[in-house]
Amino acid sequence: MNLYLAALLLVSLPASALAQNQPAPTAPASQEATVSLRTEANLVLVPTWVTTQAGETVFSLSSQDFALFDNGVAQRVTVDDDINPAPLSIVVAIETGGFGRQEIASLGGVETMLEAIIGEQPHEIALVAFDSQPHLMQDFTPSMEAMGTALQRLHPGDHDAAILDTLQYAAGLLQSRPAANRRVVLLISETFDQGSQAKPDDVFQALRSTNTPIYSVAFSTTKAEVHNTLTTPSPGRAKKAKCLQENPGAPPGTCMGYGALGRFLVMASRLGQDDDGSEANVAQVAASVTGGKYLPFDAGAGRKDLEAKLYTIANDLPNRYILSFRPSLTPGLHTLQVAVKGHPELQVSSRTSYWVKETTATEPHP
């Protein structure tokens, strides 16, 4: 899967040239939708951010200011003015398995950050926690009090981090929402997938077909996490674990058992890759191919850096341009490029691809 993601990453990196106690529910059978965020079933939406080289947001651009290319072919673009924004449907997906077990204590401010992200716009939020599988902690609700209660119920899961399976589950949840709603997934996780059964192309196609951007706030594996993994016995095996380090009489909690050794070997393969752009960085790929944003944060800094990244999202969502165009009906992956005409100094970050599935003559296109 890593090699596949490497190839996918190469074709979907962000355009910056001018720029978790309920049982796990069963994921919906169909993960694709044939409608977009708006009521029009045949528009492609392209969330776009424009900033100066100093990082300041550029406002007041119109349709005439943008150049958008679909597989290299210029398109006629419309900019959604969002004067009366459609309701916002958000799935907040939080990793509580894998290395996410160590980050739960940093999530105390998420409720407040969500309030800042939503602002005054009509909304509904669902909370999904995940380890080896997704768990629906709170179904869609407009109540931030209900979300706060659900967040307080988060607890450490198992050793897996099934990011792809969770994104596929989130896509299914969003598919059930009103067609006119805007859809967003906020993913808080590590960068590496561990334990998913879903195939990357199926997941990303489902997300692209519903115009669902992923805002990925991700933490990377550190040396401190390696030490924690080595000195933490596997669940249920603490009393039986044999010590594999030099001092067999070391205090409990400092003895590396066989289960920890196995987890270390997995980590060792991960640490041999780049933290911010590796071939297995599912969090980054998901954000890139869906037109969202990838925001790595320093887990060692605790809650402070996480809050800073969430504030970034709160600022970006209302300040993005929503470009739209009528797509080509040619089946397959389409690559997108967006620029601001006459202003090469501006930084443009936007959705980089969309997917047109093969259809019958009577079946609508996404």
Coordinates of C-alpha atoms in Angstrom, one line a residue:
M1 CA 0.0 0.0 0.0
N2 CA 2.9 2.4 0.7
L3 CA 4.2 2.2 -2.8
Y4 CA 0.7 2.9 -4.1
L5 CA 0.4 5.9 -1.9
A6 CA 3.7 7.1 -3.0
A7 CA 2.5 7.2 -6.6
L8 CA -0.8 8.8 -5.6
L9 CA 1.1 11.5 -3.6
L10 CA 3.2 12.4 -6.7
V11 CA 0.1 13.2 -8.7
S12 CA -1.8 14.9 -5.9
L13 CA 0.5 17.2 -3.9
P14 CA -1.1 20.6 -3.1
A15 CA -0.9 23.2 -5.8
S16 CA 1.2 26.0 -4.4
A17 CA 2.7 27.5 -7.5
L18 CA 0.8 30.7 -7.3
A19 CA 0.2 29.4 -3.9
Q20 CA -13.3 7.4 19.6
N21 CA -18.7 3.8 24.2
Q22 CA -20.5 2.5 21.5
P23 CA -20.0 -0.6 19.4
A24 CA -18.5 0.1 16.0
P25 CA -21.3 0.5 13.5
T26 CA -21.3 -1.1 10.2
A27 CA -20.1 1.2 7.4
P28 CA -22.7 2.0 4.8
A29 CA -22.6 -0.4 1.8
S30 CA -22.2 2.3 -0.8
Q31 CA -19.3 4.8 -0.4
E32 CA -19.8 6.8 -3.6
A33 CA -22.4 9.5 -4.2
T34 CA -23.5 11.0 -7.5
V35 CA -24.2 14.4 -6.1
S36 CA -22.0 17.3 -5.2
L37 CA -22.1 19.8 -2.3
R38 CA -24.6 21.9 -4.1
T39 CA -27.8 20.8 -5.7
E40 CA -26.1 20.6 -9.1
A41 CA -25.0 17.0 -9.7
N42 CA -22.6 17.9 -12.5
L43 CA -20.4 20.6 -10.9
V44 CA -16.9 20.2 -9.5
L45 CA -16.2 22.4 -6.5
V46 CA -12.6 23.5 -6.0
P47 CA -11.9 25.0 -2.6
T48 CA -9.1 27.5 -3.1
W49 CA -7.0 29.7 -0.8
V50 CA -5.0 32.7 -2.1
T51 CA -2.3 34.3 0.1
T52 CA 0.6 36.7 -0.4
Q53 CA 4.2 35.4 0.1
A54 CA 3.9 36.8 3.7
G55 CA 0.9 34.5 4.3
E56 CA -1.8 37.2 4.3
T57 CA -5.1 36.2 2.8
V58 CA -6.1 37.8 -0.5
F59 CA -9.7 38.9 -0.6
S60 CA -12.0 40.4 -3.3
L61 CA -11.0 38.1 -6.2
S62 CA -13.7 37.3 -8.8
S63 CA -14.2 34.7 -11.4
Q64 CA -12.3 36.7 -14.0
D65 CA -9.2 36.6 -11.8
F66 CA -8.8 32.8 -11.7
A67 CA -7.4 30.5 -14.3
L68 CA -8.4 26.8 -13.8
F69 CA -7.2 23.9 -15.9
D70 CA -8.7 20.4 -16.1
N71 CA -6.1 18.0 -17.5
G72 CA -4.4 21.0 -19.0
V73 CA -7.6 22.5 -20.6
A74 CA -8.8 25.9 -19.5
Q75 CA -12.2 25.9 -17.9
R76 CA -14.9 28.6 -17.4
V77 CA -14.9 29.2 -13.7
T78 CA -17.6 30.5 -11.3
V79 CA -16.8 31.8 -7.8
D80 CA -19.5 31.0 -5.2
D81 CA -20.1 34.2 -3.3
D82 CA -21.4 32.3 -0.2
I83 CA -23.6 35.2 0.8
N84 CA -26.2 32.6 2.1
P85 CA -24.0 29.6 2.8
A86 CA -25.5 26.2 2.8
P87 CA -25.5 24.3 6.1
L88 CA -22.2 22.7 7.1
S89 CA -22.0 19.0 7.8
I90 CA -18.8 18.0 9.6
V91 CA -17.4 14.7 10.6
V92 CA -14.7 15.0 13.3
A93 CA -12.5 11.8 13.2
I94 CA -10.1 11.4 16.0
E95 CA -7.5 8.7 16.4
T96 CA -7.6 7.0 19.8
G97 CA -5.7 3.9 18.8
G98 CA -2.1 3.6 17.8
F99 CA 0.0 6.6 18.8
G100 CA -3.2 8.6 19.2
R101 CA -3.7 7.0 22.6
Q102 CA -0.9 9.3 23.9
E103 CA -2.6 12.4 22.4
I104 CA -6.1 12.2 24.0
A105 CA -5.0 14.5 26.9
S106 CA -4.2 17.2 24.3
L107 CA -7.8 17.2 23.0
G108 CA -9.3 19.3 25.8
G109 CA -9.7 22.4 23.6
V110 CA -11.2 20.7 20.6
E111 CA -14.8 21.7 21.5
T112 CA -13.8 25.4 21.8
M113 CA -11.9 25.2 18.5
L114 CA -15.0 23.6 16.8
E115 CA -17.1 26.5 17.9
A116 CA -14.6 28.9 16.3
I117 CA -14.5 26.9 13.1
I118 CA -18.3 26.9 12.8
G119 CA -19.0 30.4 13.8
E120 CA -22.6 31.5 13.2
Q121 CA -23.3 29.4 10.2
P122 CA -25.9 26.6 10.3
H123 CA -24.2 23.3 11.0
E124 CA -24.3 19.7 12.2
I125 CA -21.4 17.7 13.6
A126 CA -20.7 14.0 14.1
L127 CA -17.8 12.6 16.1
V128 CA -16.0 9.4 15.1
A129 CA -13.2 7.9 17.2
F130 CA -11.0 5.2 15.6
D131 CA -8.4 2.6 16.3
S132 CA -8.5 -0.6 14.3
Q133 CA -12.1 0.4 13.3
P134 CA -14.2 3.5 13.4
H135 CA -16.6 4.1 16.4
L136 CA -19.5 6.5 16.1
M137 CA -19.4 8.5 19.4
Q138 CA -22.0 11.1 18.4
D139 CA -24.3 11.2 15.4
F140 CA -24.9 14.5 13.6
T141 CA -26.1 17.1 16.0
P142 CA -26.1 21.0 16.0
S143 CA -25.5 20.8 19.8
M144 CA -21.9 21.7 20.9
E145 CA -22.9 20.5 24.4
A146 CA -23.6 17.1 23.0
M147 CA -20.3 17.2 21.2
G148 CA -18.5 18.2 24.4
T149 CA -20.0 15.2 26.2
A150 CA -19.0 12.9 23.5
L151 CA -15.4 14.2 23.5
Q152 CA -15.2 13.5 27.2
R153 CA -16.0 9.9 26.5
L154 CA -12.9 9.3 24.4
H155 CA -10.6 6.6 25.8
P156 CA -7.5 4.8 24.5
G157 CA -8.2 2.1 21.9
D158 CA -6.0 -0.7 20.5
H159 CA -2.7 -0.4 18.7
D160 CA -4.0 0.2 15.2
A161 CA -4.9 3.4 13.3
A162 CA -7.2 2.6 10.4
I163 CA -7.2 6.0 8.8
L164 CA -8.4 4.8 5.4
D165 CA -11.3 2.7 6.8
T166 CA -12.3 5.7 8.9
L167 CA -12.3 8.1 6.0
Q168 CA -14.4 5.6 4.1
Y169 CA -16.9 5.4 7.0
A170 CA -17.0 9.2 7.2
A171 CA -17.8 9.5 3.5
G172 CA -20.7 7.1 4.1
L173 CA -22.0 9.2 7.0
L174 CA -21.8 12.4 4.9
Q175 CA -23.5 10.7 2.0
S176 CA -26.7 10.5 4.1
R177 CA -26.8 14.3 4.6
P178 CA -28.9 16.7 2.5
A179 CA -27.5 17.1 -1.0
A180 CA -27.2 20.9 -0.7
N181 CA -25.1 20.7 2.5
R182 CA -21.4 21.5 2.4
R183 CA -19.4 18.5 3.7
V184 CA -16.1 18.6 5.6
V185 CA -14.0 16.0 7.4
L186 CA -11.7 17.1 10.2
L187 CA -9.1 14.3 10.8
I188 CA -6.9 14.3 13.9
S189 CA -4.5 11.5 13.6
E190 CA -1.0 10.3 13.0
T191 CA 0.3 10.3 9.5
F192 CA 0.5 6.5 9.0
D193 CA -2.3 4.1 8.4
Q194 CA -2.2 0.8 10.3
G195 CA -4.8 -1.9 9.9
S196 CA -7.1 -0.5 7.2
Q197 CA -8.9 -2.9 4.8
A198 CA -10.1 -0.2 2.4
K199 CA -8.2 0.5 -0.7
P200 CA -6.9 4.1 -1.1
D201 CA -8.3 4.6 -4.6
D202 CA -11.8 3.6 -3.4
V203 CA -11.7 5.9 -0.4
F204 CA -10.3 9.0 -2.2
Q205 CA -12.8 8.4 -5.1
A206 CA -15.7 8.4 -2.6
L207 CA -14.5 11.6 -1.0
R208 CA -13.8 13.4 -4.3
S209 CA -17.2 12.4 -5.8
T210 CA -19.0 14.2 -2.9
N211 CA -16.7 17.2 -3.0
T212 CA -15.6 16.5 0.6
P213 CA -12.4 18.3 1.7
I214 CA -10.3 16.7 4.4
Y215 CA -8.6 19.0 6.9
S216 CA -5.9 16.8 8.4
V217 CA -4.3 17.8 11.6
A218 CA -1.5 15.2 12.0
F219 CA 1.2 14.3 14.5
S220 CA 4.3 12.4 13.6
T221 CA 6.2 9.5 15.3
T222 CA 9.0 10.8 17.5
K223 CA 11.9 9.3 19.4
A224 CA 9.9 9.8 22.6
E225 CA 7.1 7.7 21.2
V226 CA 9.6 5.0 20.3
H227 CA 10.7 4.9 23.9
N228 CA 7.1 4.7 25.1
T229 CA 6.4 1.8 22.8
L230 CA 9.4 -0.1 23.9
T231 CA 8.6 0.3 27.6
T232 CA 4.8 -0.3 27.5
P233 CA 3.7 -4.0 27.6
S234 CA 1.0 -5.1 25.3
P235 CA -2.5 -5.1 26.9
G236 CA -3.2 -8.2 28.9
R237 CA 0.4 -9.4 28.8
A238 CA 2.0 -7.2 31.4
K239 CA 2.4 -10.0 34.0
K240 CA 3.7 -12.6 31.6
A241 CA 6.0 -10.4 29.5
K242 CA 9.6 -11.4 29.5
C243 CA 12.2 -8.8 29.8
L244 CA 14.3 -8.3 26.7
Q245 CA 16.6 -5.5 27.9
E246 CA 20.0 -5.9 29.6
N247 CA 18.7 -5.5 33.2
P248 CA 16.1 -8.2 33.9
G249 CA 15.4 -6.7 37.3
A250 CA 14.3 -3.3 35.8
P251 CA 11.1 -1.8 37.4
P252 CA 7.8 -2.6 35.7
G253 CA 7.2 -0.3 32.8
T254 CA 10.8 -0.2 31.8
C255 CA 11.1 -3.7 30.5
M256 CA 10.7 -4.3 26.8
G257 CA 8.4 -7.4 26.3
Y258 CA 8.0 -9.4 23.1
G259 CA 4.8 -7.6 22.2
A260 CA 6.5 -4.2 22.5
L261 CA 9.4 -5.5 20.3
G262 CA 6.9 -6.3 17.6
R263 CA 5.5 -2.8 17.7
F264 CA 9.0 -1.4 17.7
L265 CA 9.8 -3.3 14.5
V266 CA 6.7 -1.7 12.9
M267 CA 7.8 1.7 14.1
A268 CA 11.4 1.2 12.9
S269 CA 10.1 0.9 9.3
R270 CA 8.0 4.0 9.8
L271 CA 10.9 6.1 11.1
G272 CA 12.9 5.4 8.0
Q273 CA 10.6 7.7 6.1
D274 CA 10.1 11.5 6.0
D275 CA 7.6 12.7 8.6
D276 CA 6.2 15.5 6.4
G277 CA 6.0 13.9 3.0
S278 CA 6.6 10.2 3.2
E279 CA 5.2 7.6 0.9
A280 CA 2.9 6.4 3.7
N281 CA 1.6 9.8 4.8
V282 CA -2.1 9.0 4.3
A283 CA -3.1 12.1 6.2
Q284 CA -1.3 14.3 3.8
V285 CA -2.5 12.5 0.7
A286 CA -6.1 12.6 1.8
A287 CA -6.0 16.4 2.4
S288 CA -4.3 17.0 -0.9
V289 CA -6.5 15.0 -3.2
T290 CA -9.7 16.4 -1.7
G291 CA -8.8 20.0 -1.7
G292 CA -8.4 20.3 2.1
K293 CA -5.4 21.2 4.1
Y294 CA -2.6 19.2 5.8
L295 CA -1.5 20.7 9.1
P296 CA 1.2 18.8 11.0
F297 CA 1.5 19.6 14.6
D298 CA 4.1 19.0 17.2
A299 CA 2.8 16.4 19.6
G300 CA 5.6 17.2 22.0
A301 CA 4.2 20.7 22.4
G302 CA 0.9 19.3 23.7
R303 CA -2.3 21.1 23.5
K304 CA -0.9 24.5 22.4
D305 CA 0.2 23.6 18.9
L306 CA -2.9 21.5 18.2
E307 CA -5.0 24.5 19.1
A308 CA -2.9 26.7 16.8
K309 CA -3.6 24.4 13.9
L310 CA -7.3 24.3 14.6
Y311 CA -7.4 28.1 14.7
T312 CA -5.8 28.0 11.3
I313 CA -8.8 25.9 10.0
A314 CA -11.2 28.3 11.7
N315 CA -9.6 31.2 9.8
D316 CA -9.3 29.3 6.5
L317 CA -12.9 27.9 6.1
P318 CA -14.7 31.3 5.8
N319 CA -11.9 32.8 3.7
R320 CA -11.6 30.3 1.0
Y321 CA -12.9 30.8 -2.5
I322 CA -15.2 28.1 -3.8
L323 CA -14.6 27.7 -7.5
S324 CA -16.9 25.6 -9.6
F325 CA -17.0 24.4 -13.2
R326 CA -18.8 21.9 -15.4
P327 CA -16.5 18.9 -15.8
S328 CA -15.5 16.8 -18.7
L329 CA -17.4 13.5 -18.8
T330 CA -14.2 11.6 -19.6
P331 CA -14.0 8.7 -17.0
G332 CA -11.0 8.5 -14.7
L333 CA -8.8 10.8 -12.7
H334 CA -8.6 14.4 -13.7
T335 CA -5.8 16.7 -12.5
L336 CA -6.5 20.3 -11.7
Q337 CA -4.4 23.4 -11.6
V338 CA -5.5 26.9 -10.4
A339 CA -3.7 30.2 -10.7
V340 CA -4.5 33.9 -10.3
K341 CA -4.1 35.6 -13.6
G342 CA -1.3 38.1 -13.8
H343 CA -0.1 37.5 -10.3
P344 CA 2.6 34.9 -10.2
E345 CA 3.7 36.2 -6.8
L346 CA 0.5 35.0 -5.1
Q347 CA 0.4 31.6 -3.4
V348 CA -2.5 29.4 -4.5
S349 CA -3.6 26.2 -2.6
S350 CA -6.4 24.2 -4.1
R351 CA -7.9 20.9 -4.8
T352 CA -5.7 19.0 -7.2
S353 CA -7.9 16.3 -8.7
Y354 CA -11.4 14.9 -9.2
W355 CA -12.8 11.6 -10.4
V356 CA -15.4 10.8 -13.1
K357 CA -16.6 7.2 -12.8
E358 CA -17.8 5.2 -15.7
T359 CA -21.6 5.3 -16.0
T360 CA -24.3 3.8 -18.1
A361 CA -26.3 6.0 -20.4
T362 CA -29.1 6.5 -17.8
E363 CA -26.8 7.0 -14.8
P364 CA -25.9 10.6 -13.8
H365 CA -22.3 11.7 -13.5
P366 CA -20.8 13.0 -10.2

